[in-house]
PDB file of C-alpha atoms in Angstrom:
ATOM      1  CA  MET A   1      -8.801 -13.479 -17.782  1.00  0.00           C
ATOM      2  CA  ARG A   2      -6.500 -10.659 -18.879  1.00  0.00           C
ATOM      3  CA  VAL A   3      -9.096  -8.040 -17.930  1.00  0.00           C
ATOM      4  CA  ALA A   4      -9.413  -9.541 -14.443  1.00  0.00           C
ATOM      5  CA  LEU A   5      -5.632  -9.430 -14.034  1.00  0.00           C
ATOM      6  CA  GLU A   6      -5.466  -5.799 -15.153  1.00  0.00           C
ATOM      7  CA  ILE A   7      -8.277  -4.871 -12.756  1.00  0.00           C
ATOM      8  CA  ALA A   8      -6.455  -6.629  -9.904  1.00  0.00           C
ATOM      9  CA  ILE A   9      -3.208  -4.807 -10.720  1.00  0.00           C
ATOM     10  CA  ALA A  10      -5.038  -1.459 -10.896  1.00  0.00           C
ATOM     11  CA  LEU A  11      -6.718  -2.054  -7.532  1.00  0.00           C
ATOM     12  CA  THR A  12      -3.407  -3.106  -5.985  1.00  0.00           C
ATOM     13  CA  GLN A  13      -1.698   0.028  -7.259  1.00  0.00           C
ATOM     14  CA  MET A  14      -4.530   2.215  -5.965  1.00  0.00           C
ATOM     15  CA  SER A  15      -4.349   0.611  -2.526  1.00  0.00           C
ATOM     16  CA  PHE A  16      -0.587   1.187  -2.360  1.00  0.00           C
ATOM     17  CA  ALA A  17      -0.990   4.804  -3.436  1.00  0.00           C
ATOM     18  CA  ILE A  18      -3.848   5.521  -1.042  1.00  0.00           C
ATOM     19  CA  SER A  19      -2.085   3.916   1.926  1.00  0.00           C
ATOM     20  CA  HIS A  20       1.126   5.813   1.142  1.00  0.00           C
ATOM     21  CA  ILE A  21      -0.675   9.149   0.828  1.00  0.00           C
ATOM     22  CA  THR A  22      -2.634   8.490   4.032  1.00  0.00           C
ATOM     23  CA  PHE A  23       0.566   7.628   5.894  1.00  0.00           C
ATOM     24  CA  LEU A  24       2.275  10.780   4.588  1.00  0.00           C
ATOM     25  CA  ILE A  25      -0.649  13.039   5.530  1.00  0.00           C
ATOM     26  CA  GLU A  26      -0.935  11.601   9.038  1.00  0.00           C
ATOM     27  CA  SER A  27       2.846  11.818   9.551  1.00  0.00           C
ATOM     28  CA  CYS A  28       2.893  15.480   8.507  1.00  0.00           C
ATOM     29  CA  LYS A  29      -0.019  16.282  10.821  1.00  0.00           C
ATOM     30  CA  THR A  30       1.528  14.442  13.760  1.00  0.00           C
ATOM     31  CA  THR A  31       4.892  16.141  13.234  1.00  0.00           C
ATOM     32  CA  VAL A  32       3.446  19.655  13.008  1.00  0.00           C
ATOM     33  CA  ASP A  33       1.088  19.070  15.930  1.00  0.00           C
ATOM     34  CA  SER A  34       3.893  17.824  18.176  1.00  0.00           C
ATOM     35  CA  LEU A  35       6.347  20.555  17.162  1.00  0.00           C
ATOM     36  CA  PHE A  36       3.934  23.460  17.601  1.00  0.00           C
ATOM     37  CA  SER A  37       1.654  22.002  20.326  1.00  0.00           C
ATOM     38  CA  THR A  38      -1.467  22.468  18.245  1.00  0.00           C
ATOM     39  CA  ASP A  39      -4.301  20.425  16.810  1.00  0.00           C
ATOM     40  CA  SER A  40      -4.330  21.282  13.119  1.00  0.00           C
ATOM     41  CA  ASN A  41      -6.873  20.257  10.523  1.00  0.00           C
ATOM     42  CA  ILE A  42      -5.829  17.152   8.575  1.00  0.00           C
ATOM     43  CA  PHE A  43      -7.510  18.424   5.396  1.00  0.00           C
ATOM     44  CA  VAL A  44      -4.859  21.150   5.079  1.00  0.00           C
ATOM     45  CA  TYR A  45      -2.169  18.498   4.764  1.00  0.00           C
ATOM     46  CA  MET A  46      -4.330  16.487   2.406  1.00  0.00           C
ATOM     47  CA  VAL A  47      -4.656  19.444   0.027  1.00  0.00           C
ATOM     48  CA  ILE A  48      -0.911  20.156   0.169  1.00  0.00           C
ATOM     49  CA  VAL A  49       0.122  16.537  -0.441  1.00  0.00           C
ATOM     50  CA  VAL A  50      -2.390  16.004  -3.246  1.00  0.00           C
ATOM     51  CA  ALA A  51      -1.309  19.281  -4.885  1.00  0.00           C
ATOM     52  CA  ILE A  52       2.378  18.290  -4.766  1.00  0.00           C
ATOM     53  CA  TYR A  53       1.668  14.774  -6.044  1.00  0.00           C
ATOM     54  CA  SER A  54      -0.553  16.132  -8.809  1.00  0.00           C
ATOM     55  CA  LEU A  55       2.269  18.362 -10.016  1.00  0.00           C
ATOM     56  CA  LEU A  56       4.769  15.495  -9.827  1.00  0.00           C
ATOM     57  CA  ALA A  57       2.425  13.282 -11.854  1.00  0.00           C
ATOM     58  CA  TRP A  58       2.878  15.589 -14.852  1.00  0.00           C
ATOM     59  CA  VAL A  59       6.591  14.746 -15.095  1.00  0.00           C
ATOM     60  CA  ARG A  60       7.056  12.244 -17.918  1.00  0.00           C
ATOM     61  CA  ASN A  61      10.839  11.808 -17.794  1.00  0.00           C
ATOM     62  CA  LEU A  62      11.489   9.879 -14.590  1.00  0.00           C
ATOM     63  CA  ALA A  63      15.247  10.252 -15.077  1.00  0.00           C
ATOM     64  CA  LYS A  64      14.823  13.774 -13.710  1.00  0.00           C
ATOM     65  CA  PHE A  65      14.210  12.216 -10.309  1.00  0.00           C
ATOM     66  CA  SER A  66      17.419  10.160 -10.298  1.00  0.00           C
ATOM     67  CA  PHE A  67      19.284  12.513  -7.947  1.00  0.00           C
ATOM     68  CA  THR A  68      16.453  12.635  -5.408  1.00  0.00           C
ATOM     69  CA  PHE A  69      16.121   8.854  -5.678  1.00  0.00           C
ATOM     70  CA  LEU A  70      19.821   8.521  -4.850  1.00  0.00           C
ATOM     71  CA  VAL A  71      19.515  10.935  -1.909  1.00  0.00           C
ATOM     72  CA  GLY A  72      16.482   8.984  -0.662  1.00  0.00           C
ATOM     73  CA  ASN A  73      18.414   5.714  -0.792  1.00  0.00           C
ATOM     74  CA  PHE A  74      21.295   7.220   1.181  1.00  0.00           C
ATOM     75  CA  LEU A  75      18.860   8.588   3.766  1.00  0.00           C
ATOM     76  CA  ILE A  76      17.231   5.169   4.143  1.00  0.00           C
ATOM     77  CA  ILE A  77      20.627   3.492   4.593  1.00  0.00           C
ATOM     78  CA  PHE A  78      21.743   6.178   7.066  1.00  0.00           C
ATOM     79  CA  THR A  79      18.508   5.851   9.047  1.00  0.00           C
ATOM     80  CA  GLY A  80      18.830   2.073   9.213  1.00  0.00           C
ATOM     81  CA  ILE A  81      22.434   2.268  10.408  1.00  0.00           C
ATOM     82  CA  TYR A  82      21.570   4.990  12.944  1.00  0.00           C
ATOM     83  CA  VAL A  83      18.688   2.991  14.423  1.00  0.00           C
ATOM     84  CA  VAL A  84      20.782  -0.183  14.687  1.00  0.00           C
ATOM     85  CA  VAL A  85      23.704   1.657  16.336  1.00  0.00           C
ATOM     86  CA  PHE A  86      21.411   3.541  18.744  1.00  0.00           C
ATOM     87  CA  ALA A  87      19.493   0.392  19.702  1.00  0.00           C
ATOM     88  CA  THR A  88      22.722  -1.571  20.173  1.00  0.00           C
ATOM     89  CA  LYS A  89      24.220   1.134  22.405  1.00  0.00           C
ATOM     90  CA  LEU A  90      21.018   1.384  24.433  1.00  0.00           C
ATOM     91  CA  LEU A  91      20.830  -2.388  24.899  1.00  0.00           C
ATOM     92  CA  ALA A  92      24.516  -2.524  25.853  1.00  0.00           C
ATOM     93  CA  GLN A  93      24.095   0.228  28.467  1.00  0.00           C
ATOM     94  CA  GLU A  94      20.714  -0.622  29.956  1.00  0.00           C
ATOM     95  CA  GLY A  95      19.957  -4.131  28.757  1.00  0.00           C
ATOM     96  CA  ALA A  96      16.527  -5.420  27.896  1.00  0.00           C
ATOM     97  CA  GLY A  97      13.789  -4.329  30.269  1.00  0.00           C
ATOM     98  CA  PRO A  98      12.031  -6.810  32.550  1.00  0.00           C
ATOM     99  CA  GLU A  99       8.780  -6.362  30.611  1.00  0.00           C
ATOM    100  CA  THR A 100      10.405  -6.918  27.205  1.00  0.00           C
ATOM    101  CA  ALA A 101       8.725  -9.683  25.254  1.00  0.00           C
ATOM    102  CA  PHE A 102      10.658 -11.039  22.302  1.00  0.00           C
ATOM    103  CA  PHE A 103       7.478 -12.476  20.811  1.00  0.00           C
ATOM    104  CA  GLU A 104       4.042 -10.992  21.410  1.00  0.00           C
ATOM    105  CA  PRO A 105       1.293 -13.352  20.243  1.00  0.00           C
ATOM    106  CA  ASP A 106      -1.398 -10.670  20.628  1.00  0.00           C
ATOM    107  CA  GLY A 107       0.237  -8.321  18.117  1.00  0.00           C
ATOM    108  CA  TYR A 108       1.462 -10.978  15.721  1.00  0.00           C
ATOM    109  CA  LEU A 109      -1.031 -10.216  12.952  1.00  0.00           C
ATOM    110  CA  ASN A 110      -0.284  -6.487  13.115  1.00  0.00           C
ATOM    111  CA  THR A 111       3.415  -7.238  12.809  1.00  0.00           C
ATOM    112  CA  LEU A 112       2.777  -9.516   9.868  1.00  0.00           C
ATOM    113  CA  GLY A 113       0.721  -6.837   8.113  1.00  0.00           C
ATOM    114  CA  PHE A 114       3.374  -4.200   8.767  1.00  0.00           C
ATOM    115  CA  THR A 115       6.097  -6.500   7.464  1.00  0.00           C
ATOM    116  CA  ILE A 116       4.173  -7.124   4.259  1.00  0.00           C
ATOM    117  CA  TYR A 117       3.607  -3.385   3.868  1.00  0.00           C
ATOM    118  CA  CYS A 118       7.359  -2.748   4.282  1.00  0.00           C
ATOM    119  CA  TYR A 119       8.020  -4.919   1.257  1.00  0.00           C
ATOM    120  CA  GLU A 120       5.253  -3.382  -0.845  1.00  0.00           C
ATOM    121  CA  GLY A 121       7.783  -2.309  -3.441  1.00  0.00           C
ATOM    122  CA  ILE A 122       7.114  -5.555  -5.281  1.00  0.00           C
ATOM    123  CA  GLY A 123       3.630  -4.240  -5.968  1.00  0.00           C
ATOM    124  CA  ILE A 124       5.183  -1.348  -7.841  1.00  0.00           C
ATOM    125  CA  VAL A 125       7.725  -3.442  -9.746  1.00  0.00           C
ATOM    126  CA  MET A 126       5.320  -6.249 -10.665  1.00  0.00           C
ATOM    127  CA  PRO A 127       3.281  -4.341 -13.306  1.00  0.00           C
ATOM    128  CA  VAL A 128       6.489  -3.170 -15.015  1.00  0.00           C
ATOM    129  CA  MET A 129       7.500  -6.759 -15.813  1.00  0.00           C
TER     130      MET A 129
END
């Protein structure tokens, strides 16, 4: 039973890592392509991201990342506040559009999957316990 649990945890961790790396690679490609009006090769970004992550994997003392972790938390908080303020101002000025649906039954499963993915941090904390 313990082996099955360890295999499940390993597969869960791999799926989180692969989905995160895929998201990062596609985001980098989309950003560069839109900024420079080009269609770049996605494998270039894959090599860069894997090279950076491979170097970071050699760091054994995670306390060295405490400052960047703190900066990342502040950026997440700032981004959340900025989006809420911008959306509130936009809704106050223009109101909700006539086509705005507050619940879309067709995209419900996608929203559910995205919501679960947003809280994937538990998958990283769980094996530590």
